[in-house]
Tab-separated table of C-alpha atoms in Angstrom:
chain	number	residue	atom	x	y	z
A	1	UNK	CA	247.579	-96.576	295.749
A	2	UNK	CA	243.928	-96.877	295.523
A	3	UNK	CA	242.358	-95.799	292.360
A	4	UNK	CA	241.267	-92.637	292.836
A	5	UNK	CA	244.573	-91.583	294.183
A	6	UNK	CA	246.020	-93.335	291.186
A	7	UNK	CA	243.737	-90.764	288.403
A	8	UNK	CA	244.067	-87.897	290.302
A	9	UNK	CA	247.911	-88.343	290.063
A	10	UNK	CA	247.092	-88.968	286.039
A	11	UNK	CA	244.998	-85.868	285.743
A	12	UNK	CA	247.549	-83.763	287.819
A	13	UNK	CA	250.518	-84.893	285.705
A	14	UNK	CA	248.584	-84.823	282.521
A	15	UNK	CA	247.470	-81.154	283.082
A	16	UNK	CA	251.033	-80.404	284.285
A	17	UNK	CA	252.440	-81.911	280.773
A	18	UNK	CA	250.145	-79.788	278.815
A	19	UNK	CA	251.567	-76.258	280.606
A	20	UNK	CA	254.550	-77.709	280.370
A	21	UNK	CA	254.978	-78.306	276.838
A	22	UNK	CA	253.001	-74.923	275.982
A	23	UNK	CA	249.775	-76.140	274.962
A	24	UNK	CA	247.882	-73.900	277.641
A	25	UNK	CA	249.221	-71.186	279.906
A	26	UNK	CA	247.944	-69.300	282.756
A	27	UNK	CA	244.870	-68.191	281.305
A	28	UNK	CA	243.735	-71.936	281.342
A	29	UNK	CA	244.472	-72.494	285.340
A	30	UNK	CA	242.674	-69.404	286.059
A	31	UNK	CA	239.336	-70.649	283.679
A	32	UNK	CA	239.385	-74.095	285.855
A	33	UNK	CA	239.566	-72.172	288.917
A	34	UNK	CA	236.669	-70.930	287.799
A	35	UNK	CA	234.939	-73.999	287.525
A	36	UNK	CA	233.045	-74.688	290.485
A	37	UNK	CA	229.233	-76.479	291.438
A	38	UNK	CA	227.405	-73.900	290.027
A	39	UNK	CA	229.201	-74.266	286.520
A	40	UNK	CA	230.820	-77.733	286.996
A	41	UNK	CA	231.039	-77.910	283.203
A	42	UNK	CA	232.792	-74.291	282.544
A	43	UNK	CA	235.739	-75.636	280.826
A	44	UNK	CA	234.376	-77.946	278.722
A	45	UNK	CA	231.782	-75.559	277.731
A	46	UNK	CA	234.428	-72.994	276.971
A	47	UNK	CA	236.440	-75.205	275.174
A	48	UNK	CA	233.575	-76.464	273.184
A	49	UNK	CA	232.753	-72.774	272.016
A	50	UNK	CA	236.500	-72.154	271.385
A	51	UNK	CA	236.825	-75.025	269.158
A	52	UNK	CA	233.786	-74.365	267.199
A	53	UNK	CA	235.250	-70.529	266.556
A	54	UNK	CA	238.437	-72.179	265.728
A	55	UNK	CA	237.252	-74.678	263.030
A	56	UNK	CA	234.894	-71.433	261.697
A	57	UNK	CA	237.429	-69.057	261.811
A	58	UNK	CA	240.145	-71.565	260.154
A	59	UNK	CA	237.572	-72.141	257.749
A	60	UNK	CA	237.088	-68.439	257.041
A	61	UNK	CA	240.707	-68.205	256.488
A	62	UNK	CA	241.042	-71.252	253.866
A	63	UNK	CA	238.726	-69.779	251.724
A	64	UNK	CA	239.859	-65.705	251.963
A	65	UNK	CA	243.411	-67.456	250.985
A	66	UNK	CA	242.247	-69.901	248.131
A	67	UNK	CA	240.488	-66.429	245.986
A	68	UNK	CA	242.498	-66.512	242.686
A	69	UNK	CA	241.573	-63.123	241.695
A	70	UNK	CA	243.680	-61.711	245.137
A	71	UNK	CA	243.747	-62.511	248.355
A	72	UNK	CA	241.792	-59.878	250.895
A	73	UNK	CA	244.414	-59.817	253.723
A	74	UNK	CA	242.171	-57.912	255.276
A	75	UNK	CA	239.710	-60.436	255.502
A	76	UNK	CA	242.095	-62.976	256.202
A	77	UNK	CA	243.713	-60.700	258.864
A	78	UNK	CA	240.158	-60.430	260.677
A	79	UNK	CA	239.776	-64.094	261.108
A	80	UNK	CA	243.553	-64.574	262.662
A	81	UNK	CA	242.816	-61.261	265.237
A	82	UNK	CA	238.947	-63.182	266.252
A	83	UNK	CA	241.357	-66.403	266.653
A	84	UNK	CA	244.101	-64.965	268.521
A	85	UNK	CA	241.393	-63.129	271.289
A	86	UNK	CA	239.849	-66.741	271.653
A	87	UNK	CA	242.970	-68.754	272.352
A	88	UNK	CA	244.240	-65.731	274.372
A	89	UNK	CA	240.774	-65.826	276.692
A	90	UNK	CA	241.256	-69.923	276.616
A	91	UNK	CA	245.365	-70.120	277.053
A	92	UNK	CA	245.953	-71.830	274.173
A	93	UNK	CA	249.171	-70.539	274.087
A	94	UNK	CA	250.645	-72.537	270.908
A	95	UNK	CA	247.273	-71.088	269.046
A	96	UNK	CA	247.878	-67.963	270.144
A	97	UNK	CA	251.287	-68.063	269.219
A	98	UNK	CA	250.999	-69.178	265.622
A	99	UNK	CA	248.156	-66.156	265.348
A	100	UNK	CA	250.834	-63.821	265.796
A	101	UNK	CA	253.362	-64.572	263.509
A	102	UNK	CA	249.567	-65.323	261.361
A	103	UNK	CA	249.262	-61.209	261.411
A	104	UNK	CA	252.415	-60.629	260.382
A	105	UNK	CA	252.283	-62.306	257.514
A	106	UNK	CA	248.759	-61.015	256.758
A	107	UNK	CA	250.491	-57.204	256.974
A	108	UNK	CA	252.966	-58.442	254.485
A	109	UNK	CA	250.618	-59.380	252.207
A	110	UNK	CA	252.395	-62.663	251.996
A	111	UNK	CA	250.732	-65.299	251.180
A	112	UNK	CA	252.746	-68.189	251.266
A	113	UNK	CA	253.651	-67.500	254.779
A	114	UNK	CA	249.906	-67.060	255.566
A	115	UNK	CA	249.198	-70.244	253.885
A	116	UNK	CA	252.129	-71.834	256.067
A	117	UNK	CA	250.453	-70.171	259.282
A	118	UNK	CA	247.021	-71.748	258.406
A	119	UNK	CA	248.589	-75.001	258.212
A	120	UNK	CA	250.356	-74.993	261.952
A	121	UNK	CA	247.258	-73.256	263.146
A	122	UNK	CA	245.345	-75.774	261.967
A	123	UNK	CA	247.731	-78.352	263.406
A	124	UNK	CA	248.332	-76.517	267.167
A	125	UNK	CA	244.121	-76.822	267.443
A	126	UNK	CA	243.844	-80.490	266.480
A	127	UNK	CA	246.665	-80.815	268.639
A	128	UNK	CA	244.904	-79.039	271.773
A	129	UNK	CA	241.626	-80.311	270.746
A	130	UNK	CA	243.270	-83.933	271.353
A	131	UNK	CA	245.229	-83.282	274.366
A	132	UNK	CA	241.824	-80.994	276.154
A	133	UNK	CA	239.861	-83.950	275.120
A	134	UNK	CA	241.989	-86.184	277.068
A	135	UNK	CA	242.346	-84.096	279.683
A	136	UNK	CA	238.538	-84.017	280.281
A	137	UNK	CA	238.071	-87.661	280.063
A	138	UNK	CA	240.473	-88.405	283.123
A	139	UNK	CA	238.938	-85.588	285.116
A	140	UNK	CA	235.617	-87.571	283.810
A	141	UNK	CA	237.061	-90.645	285.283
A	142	UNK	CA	238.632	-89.027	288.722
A	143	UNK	CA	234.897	-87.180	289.089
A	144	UNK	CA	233.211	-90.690	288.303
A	145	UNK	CA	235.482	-92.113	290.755
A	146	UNK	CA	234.255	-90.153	293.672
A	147	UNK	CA	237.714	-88.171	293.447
A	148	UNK	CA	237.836	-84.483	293.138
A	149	UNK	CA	240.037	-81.983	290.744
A	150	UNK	CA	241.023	-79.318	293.726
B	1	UNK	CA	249.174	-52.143	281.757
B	2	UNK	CA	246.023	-49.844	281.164
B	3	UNK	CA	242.635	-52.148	281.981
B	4	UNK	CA	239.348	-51.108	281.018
B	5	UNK	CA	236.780	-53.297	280.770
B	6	UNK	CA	232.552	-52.693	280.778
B	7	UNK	CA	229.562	-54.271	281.694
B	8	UNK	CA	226.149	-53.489	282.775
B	9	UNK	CA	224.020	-55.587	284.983
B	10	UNK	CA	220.064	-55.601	284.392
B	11	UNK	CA	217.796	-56.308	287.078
B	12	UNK	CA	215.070	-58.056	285.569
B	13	UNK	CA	214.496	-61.116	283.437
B	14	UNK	CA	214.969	-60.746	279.718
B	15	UNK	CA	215.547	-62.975	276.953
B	16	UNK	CA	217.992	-61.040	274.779
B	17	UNK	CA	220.687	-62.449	271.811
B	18	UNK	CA	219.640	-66.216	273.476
B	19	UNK	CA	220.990	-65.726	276.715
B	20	UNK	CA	218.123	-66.595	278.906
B	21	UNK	CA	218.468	-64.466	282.499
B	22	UNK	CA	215.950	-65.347	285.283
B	23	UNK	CA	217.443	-63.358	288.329
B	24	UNK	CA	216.708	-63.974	292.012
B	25	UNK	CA	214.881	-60.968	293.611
B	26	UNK	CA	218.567	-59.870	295.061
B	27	UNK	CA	220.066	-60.582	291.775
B	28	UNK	CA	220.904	-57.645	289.106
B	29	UNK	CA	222.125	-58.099	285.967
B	30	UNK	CA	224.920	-57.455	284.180
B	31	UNK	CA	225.717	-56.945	280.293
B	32	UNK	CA	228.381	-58.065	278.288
B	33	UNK	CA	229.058	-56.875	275.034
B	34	UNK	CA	231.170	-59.593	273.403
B	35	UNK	CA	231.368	-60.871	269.806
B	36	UNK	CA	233.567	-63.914	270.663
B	37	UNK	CA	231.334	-66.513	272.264
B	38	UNK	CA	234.442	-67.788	274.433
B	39	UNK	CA	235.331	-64.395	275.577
B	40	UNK	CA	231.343	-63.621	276.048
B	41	UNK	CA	230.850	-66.960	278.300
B	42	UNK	CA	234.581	-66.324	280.264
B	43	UNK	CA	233.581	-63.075	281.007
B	44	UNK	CA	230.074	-63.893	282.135
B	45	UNK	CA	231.593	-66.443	284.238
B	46	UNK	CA	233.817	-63.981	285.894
B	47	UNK	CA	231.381	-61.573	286.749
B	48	UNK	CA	228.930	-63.746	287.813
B	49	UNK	CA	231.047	-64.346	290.837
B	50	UNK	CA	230.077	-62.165	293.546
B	51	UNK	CA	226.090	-63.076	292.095
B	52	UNK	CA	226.024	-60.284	289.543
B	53	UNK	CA	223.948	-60.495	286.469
B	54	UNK	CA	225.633	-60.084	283.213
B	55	UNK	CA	223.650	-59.412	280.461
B	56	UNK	CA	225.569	-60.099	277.048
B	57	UNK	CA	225.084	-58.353	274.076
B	58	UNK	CA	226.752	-59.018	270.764
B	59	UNK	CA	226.694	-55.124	269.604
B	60	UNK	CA	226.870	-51.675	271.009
B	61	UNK	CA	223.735	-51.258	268.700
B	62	UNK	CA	221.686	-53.954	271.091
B	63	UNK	CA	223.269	-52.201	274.027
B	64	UNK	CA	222.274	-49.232	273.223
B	65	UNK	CA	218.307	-50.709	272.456
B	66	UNK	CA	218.887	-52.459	275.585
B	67	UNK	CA	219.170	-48.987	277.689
B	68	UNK	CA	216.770	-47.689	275.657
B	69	UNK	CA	218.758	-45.256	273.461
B	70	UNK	CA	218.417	-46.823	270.480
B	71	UNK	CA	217.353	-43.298	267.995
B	72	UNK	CA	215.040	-45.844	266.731
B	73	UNK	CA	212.922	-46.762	269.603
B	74	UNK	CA	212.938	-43.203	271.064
B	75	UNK	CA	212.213	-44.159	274.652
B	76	UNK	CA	214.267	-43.968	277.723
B	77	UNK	CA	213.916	-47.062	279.052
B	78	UNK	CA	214.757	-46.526	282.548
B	79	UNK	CA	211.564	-48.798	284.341
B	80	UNK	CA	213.208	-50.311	286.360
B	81	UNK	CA	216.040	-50.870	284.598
B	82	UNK	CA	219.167	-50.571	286.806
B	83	UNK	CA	222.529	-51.042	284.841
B	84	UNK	CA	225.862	-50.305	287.617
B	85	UNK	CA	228.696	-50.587	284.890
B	86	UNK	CA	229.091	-51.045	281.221
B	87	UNK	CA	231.850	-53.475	279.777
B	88	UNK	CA	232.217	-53.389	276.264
B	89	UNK	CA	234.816	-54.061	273.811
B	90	UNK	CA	236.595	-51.686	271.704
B	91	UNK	CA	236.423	-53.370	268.939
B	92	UNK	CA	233.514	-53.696	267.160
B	93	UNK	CA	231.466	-53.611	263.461
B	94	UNK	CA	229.260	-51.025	263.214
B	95	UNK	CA	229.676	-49.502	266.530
B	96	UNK	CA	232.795	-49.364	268.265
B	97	UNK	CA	233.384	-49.245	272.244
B	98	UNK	CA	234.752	-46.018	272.199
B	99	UNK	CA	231.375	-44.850	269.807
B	100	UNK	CA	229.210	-46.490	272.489
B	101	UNK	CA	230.993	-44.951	275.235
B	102	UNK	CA	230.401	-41.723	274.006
B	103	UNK	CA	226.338	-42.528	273.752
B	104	UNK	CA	226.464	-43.103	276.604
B	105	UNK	CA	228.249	-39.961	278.233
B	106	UNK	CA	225.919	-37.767	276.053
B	107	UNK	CA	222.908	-39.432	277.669
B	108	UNK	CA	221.324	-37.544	280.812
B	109	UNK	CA	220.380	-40.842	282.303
B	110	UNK	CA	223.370	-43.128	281.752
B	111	UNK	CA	226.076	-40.833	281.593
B	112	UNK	CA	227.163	-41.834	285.718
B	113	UNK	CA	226.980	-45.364	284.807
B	114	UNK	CA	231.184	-46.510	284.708
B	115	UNK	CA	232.008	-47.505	281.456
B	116	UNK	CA	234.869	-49.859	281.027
B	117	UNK	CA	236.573	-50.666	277.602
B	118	UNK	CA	238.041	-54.219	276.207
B	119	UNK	CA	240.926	-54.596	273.710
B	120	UNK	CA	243.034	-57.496	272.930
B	121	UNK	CA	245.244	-54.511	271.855
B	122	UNK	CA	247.294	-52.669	273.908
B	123	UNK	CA	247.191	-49.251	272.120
B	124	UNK	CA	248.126	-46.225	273.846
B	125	UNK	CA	246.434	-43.553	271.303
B	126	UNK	CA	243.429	-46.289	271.929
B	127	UNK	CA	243.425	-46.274	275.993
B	128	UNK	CA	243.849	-42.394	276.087
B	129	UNK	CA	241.014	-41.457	273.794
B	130	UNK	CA	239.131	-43.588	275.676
B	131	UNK	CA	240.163	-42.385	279.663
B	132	UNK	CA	239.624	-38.581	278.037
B	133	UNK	CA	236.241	-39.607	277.173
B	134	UNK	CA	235.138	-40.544	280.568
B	135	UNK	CA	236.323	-44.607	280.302
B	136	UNK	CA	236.401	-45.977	284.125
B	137	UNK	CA	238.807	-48.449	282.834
B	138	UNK	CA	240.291	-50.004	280.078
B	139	UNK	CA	241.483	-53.661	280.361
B	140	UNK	CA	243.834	-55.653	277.958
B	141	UNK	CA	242.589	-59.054	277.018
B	142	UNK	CA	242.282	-61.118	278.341
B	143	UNK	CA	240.350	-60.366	281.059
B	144	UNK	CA	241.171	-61.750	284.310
B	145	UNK	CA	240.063	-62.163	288.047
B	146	UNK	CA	242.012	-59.623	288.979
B	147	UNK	CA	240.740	-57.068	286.552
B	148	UNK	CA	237.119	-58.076	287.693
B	149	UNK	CA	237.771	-57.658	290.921
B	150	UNK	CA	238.987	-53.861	290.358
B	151	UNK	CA	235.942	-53.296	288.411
B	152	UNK	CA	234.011	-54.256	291.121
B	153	UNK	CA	236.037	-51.772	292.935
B	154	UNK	CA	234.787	-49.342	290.302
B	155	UNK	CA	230.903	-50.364	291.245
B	156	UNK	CA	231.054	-49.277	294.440
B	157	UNK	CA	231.960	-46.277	294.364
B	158	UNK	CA	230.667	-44.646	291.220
B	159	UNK	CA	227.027	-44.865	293.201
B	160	UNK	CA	228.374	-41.783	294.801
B	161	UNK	CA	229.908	-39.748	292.159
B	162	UNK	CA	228.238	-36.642	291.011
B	163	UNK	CA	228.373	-35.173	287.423
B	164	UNK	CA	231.258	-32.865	286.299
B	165	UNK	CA	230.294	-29.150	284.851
B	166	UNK	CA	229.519	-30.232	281.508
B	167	UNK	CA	228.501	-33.598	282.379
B	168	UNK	CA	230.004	-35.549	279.878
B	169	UNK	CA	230.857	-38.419	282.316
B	170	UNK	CA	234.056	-37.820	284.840
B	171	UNK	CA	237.147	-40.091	283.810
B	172	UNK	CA	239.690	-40.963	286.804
B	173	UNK	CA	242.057	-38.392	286.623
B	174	UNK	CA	240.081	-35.407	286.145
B	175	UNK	CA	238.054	-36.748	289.454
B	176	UNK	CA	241.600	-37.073	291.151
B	177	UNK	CA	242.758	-33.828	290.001
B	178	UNK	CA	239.585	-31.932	291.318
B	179	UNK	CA	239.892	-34.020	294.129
B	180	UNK	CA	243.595	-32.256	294.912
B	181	UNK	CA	242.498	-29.063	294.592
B	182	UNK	CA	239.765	-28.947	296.828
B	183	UNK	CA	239.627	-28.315	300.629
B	184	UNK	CA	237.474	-31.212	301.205
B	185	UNK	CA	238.411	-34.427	302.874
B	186	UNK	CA	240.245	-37.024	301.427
B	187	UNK	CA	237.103	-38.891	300.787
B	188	UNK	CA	235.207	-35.983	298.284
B	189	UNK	CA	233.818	-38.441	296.234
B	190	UNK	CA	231.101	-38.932	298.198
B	191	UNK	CA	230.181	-35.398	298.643
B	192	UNK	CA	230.302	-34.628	295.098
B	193	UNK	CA	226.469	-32.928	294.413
B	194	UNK	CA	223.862	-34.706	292.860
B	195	UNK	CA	221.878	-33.740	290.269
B	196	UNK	CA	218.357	-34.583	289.031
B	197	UNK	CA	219.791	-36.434	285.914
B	198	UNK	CA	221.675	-38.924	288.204
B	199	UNK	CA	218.960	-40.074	289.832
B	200	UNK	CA	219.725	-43.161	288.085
B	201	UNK	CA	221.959	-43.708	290.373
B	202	UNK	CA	221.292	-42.318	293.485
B	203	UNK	CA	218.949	-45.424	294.128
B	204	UNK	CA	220.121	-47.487	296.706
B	205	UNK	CA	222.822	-49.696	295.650
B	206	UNK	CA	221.681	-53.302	295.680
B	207	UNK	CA	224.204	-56.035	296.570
B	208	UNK	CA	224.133	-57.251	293.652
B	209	UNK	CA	225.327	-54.920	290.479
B	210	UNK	CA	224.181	-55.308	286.574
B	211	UNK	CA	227.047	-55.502	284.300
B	212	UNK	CA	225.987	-54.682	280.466
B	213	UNK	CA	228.528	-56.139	278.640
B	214	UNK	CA	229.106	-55.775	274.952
B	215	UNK	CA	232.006	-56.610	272.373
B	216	UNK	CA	232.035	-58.071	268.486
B	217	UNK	CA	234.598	-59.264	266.164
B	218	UNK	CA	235.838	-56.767	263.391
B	219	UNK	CA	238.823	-55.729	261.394
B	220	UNK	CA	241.058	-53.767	263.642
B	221	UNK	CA	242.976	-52.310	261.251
B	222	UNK	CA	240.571	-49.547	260.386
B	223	UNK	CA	239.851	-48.134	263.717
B	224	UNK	CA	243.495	-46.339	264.276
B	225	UNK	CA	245.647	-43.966	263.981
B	226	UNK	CA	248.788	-45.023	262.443
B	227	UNK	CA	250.200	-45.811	265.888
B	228	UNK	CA	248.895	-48.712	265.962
B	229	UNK	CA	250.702	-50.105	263.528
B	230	UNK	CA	253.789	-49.384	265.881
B	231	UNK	CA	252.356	-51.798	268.670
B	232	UNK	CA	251.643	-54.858	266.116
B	233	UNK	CA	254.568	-56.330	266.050
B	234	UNK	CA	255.613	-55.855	269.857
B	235	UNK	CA	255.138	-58.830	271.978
B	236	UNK	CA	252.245	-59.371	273.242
C-alpha cells in the first residue's frame, strides 16, 4: 500500500473510532462536509472556538460552584445550557451528554452532583480535545501527502 | 420538529462585531445573530453556501442598529440596505428573538422581511408564540443543511408576499388559510397586493440573499412559562 493509501485508511478508521465510541455524532460529519477550498480550515477553526468556550465556560462553572456563601444555580445553570448548544452545533456528543444530566443537577440545586458533572465534563473535553487533535494531525499528514479527505 | 431559524443578508461592506464582510458586486449579505462563537461561525458557514452574505450580530440590540431601528439612532436605514431574512436566536440577554421579532413586524419597512427563530429548546408554548407572531420558521438546534436549505426555500418566495390587513407580518398558516379560502389559483402568493411600505421588497431579488443573523447566550430559565420546565428533562 503506498503511503497515502496507507493515512487515508488511518484517518478513515480513526474518524470512524471516534463516532464509534461516541465522541462525535452526526453533527460532526455534516461540519466536515462542510469543509471545502473556500474554508479548508472549517473544522479546525470550529473546533478551536468550541474549545476556547469550553475551557471559559468550565471555568465559569468552577468558580459559580466554589462561592461559600451559596451556590447561584442559576449562574451555574447558564454556563452548562451555553456548553450544551456548543457541543450540540460541534457533535460532541459525550459533552453534550454530560451537559444534560449537568442541568439536572443544576434544577436540583444539588451540588455535589453538579460538582461531579464538572468533573466528567471537564474530562469528556480533554478527552475530545485529544482525540480532534489527533484527528487533525493525520488529515494534516494525508493533505501533506498529496492525499485527499473525500 | 418545529424549525425556525433567522438571518438577514446585507449587501454592502461593513465592519460590524469584528466580522469583516467585503462582498462581490453579486454578493448580499446575510446576518446572524449568535452569541456562541461556534454556533455563529457554523451557521455562517452554512449559509454562505449558495454565496449569501451573513452578517453576524451578537444581539438583537445591534440588529436592530444594524436595520436602523435602533430608538436611539432614529433613522431608517434603508440606503441601500437590502436584508432577505432574519435568523436570530430565541434566546438572548437583553433582547430576546421573539422581542426582536416583534420590532421587526411593527416596523413599516422590515415587517415582509421572513424572520426565522433559533432554540436549542424545543418548547412548544416557545414555537407557537413565535409562528402567531409572524415567525417564518423556527428551527431546533442545531441547525443543519437541511434546515438551511428550507430557509432558502423561505427567501424565495417571501419577495412576493404582500402584507396582511393589519400588517403585523403574515406567519405560515394564516397565509395558507387565506390561501384556502380564496378563489384564486393555487399559486396566490404571488398575487397578494403590494403596498407602498413593502417596497423593501419589491426590488428585484438578487441571486444572492442577506441573511441578518443574531443570537446570545443567557439564562433560559427566565424566559418561560412554566411549560418549559415540562420539556427539560425529555430527551433531547
Amino acid at each position: 500500500m503506498d503511503v497515502v493509501s496507507q493515512l487515508q485508511r488511518q484517518f478513515i478508521d480513526y474518524s470512524a473510532s471516534l463516532h464509534r465510541e461516541g465522541f462525535v455524532d452526526d453533527q460532526f460529519t455534516q461540519l466536515q462536509k462542510l469543509q471545502d477550498e473556500n474554508s479548508p480550515d472549517f473544522v479546525v477553526e470550529v473546533a478551536s472556538l468550541f474549545f476556547e468556550d469550553c475551557e471559559k465556560l468550565i471555568n465559569n462553572m468552577a468558580r459559580a460552584l466554589e462561592q461559600q456563601q451559596g451556590v447561584d444555580f442559576k449562574q451555574v445553570d447558564a454556563s452548562v445550557h451555553q456548553l450544551k448548544g456548543s457541543s450540540s452545533s460541534i457533535g460532541a456528543m459525550r459533552v453534550k451528554n454530560v451537559c444534560i444530566n449537568f442541568r439536572s443537577f443544576c434544577e436540583a440545586q444539588n451540588r455535589e452532583g453538579c460538582l461531579r458533572c464538572l468533573q466528567q465534563v471537564t474530562h469528556e473535553y480533554s478527552l475530545l480535545k485529544s482525540k480532534l487533535q489527533t484527528l487533525f494531525r493525520l488529515e494534516q499528514q494525508l493533505l501533506a501527502a498529496g492525499g485527499s479527505i473525500k | 420538529m418545529a424549525r425556525n431559524g433567522a438571518v438577514t443578508w446585507r449587501r454592502r461592506t461593513e465592519k460590524i462585531d469584528g466580522f469583516d464582510l467585503s462582498p462581490t458586486d453579486s454578493e448580499e449579505v446575510y446576518r446572524c445573530v449568535d452569541d456562541s462563537h461556534v454556533d455563529r461561525k457554523v451557521i455562517e458557514r452554512l449559509l454562505r453556501i449558495p454565496l449569501a452574505r451573513v452578517t453576524a450580530v451578537d444581539s438583537g440590540r445591534r440588529a436592530l442598529q444594524f436595520l436602523g431601528l435602533d430608538e436611539e439612532k432614529n433613522s431608517n436605514g434603508l440606503d441601500g440596505l437590502k436584508v432577505d431574512l432574519i435568523i436570530t436566536d430565541y434566546c438572548m440577554p437583553g433582547m430576546t428573538g421573539y422581542e426582536l421579532l416583534k420590532k421587526i413586524k411593527e416596523s413599516s419597512a422590515f415587517r415582509e422581511i421572513p424572520v426565522v427563530i433559533m432554540s436549542s429548546e424545543n418548547v412548544l408554548a416557545r414555537i407557537d408564540r413565535c409562528l402567531e407572531e409572524g415567525a417564518e420558521d423556527f428551527i431546533v438546534k442545531p441547525v443543519k443543511l437541511s434546515d438551511v436549505k428550507r430557509i432558502k426555500d423561505y427567501m424565495t418566495r417571501e419577495f412576493r408576499v404582500g402584507e396582511g390587513e393589519r400588517g403585523g407580518g403574515i406567519n405560515k398558516r394564516k397565509l395558507r388559510d387565506s390561501c384556502d379560502l380564496s378563489s384564486s389559483p393555487p399559486s396566490t402568493l404571488s398575487s397578494s397586493p403590494v403596498s407602498p411600505a413593502s417596497s423593501l421588497s419589491s426590488q428585484s431579488p438578487s441571486p444572492t440573499p442577506s441573511i441578518l443573523s443574531a443570537s446570545a447566550p443567557c439564562s433560559p430559565s427566565s424566559l418561560d412559562s412554566p411549560t418549559r420546565r415540562l420539556k427539560m428533562t425529555s430527551s433531547e
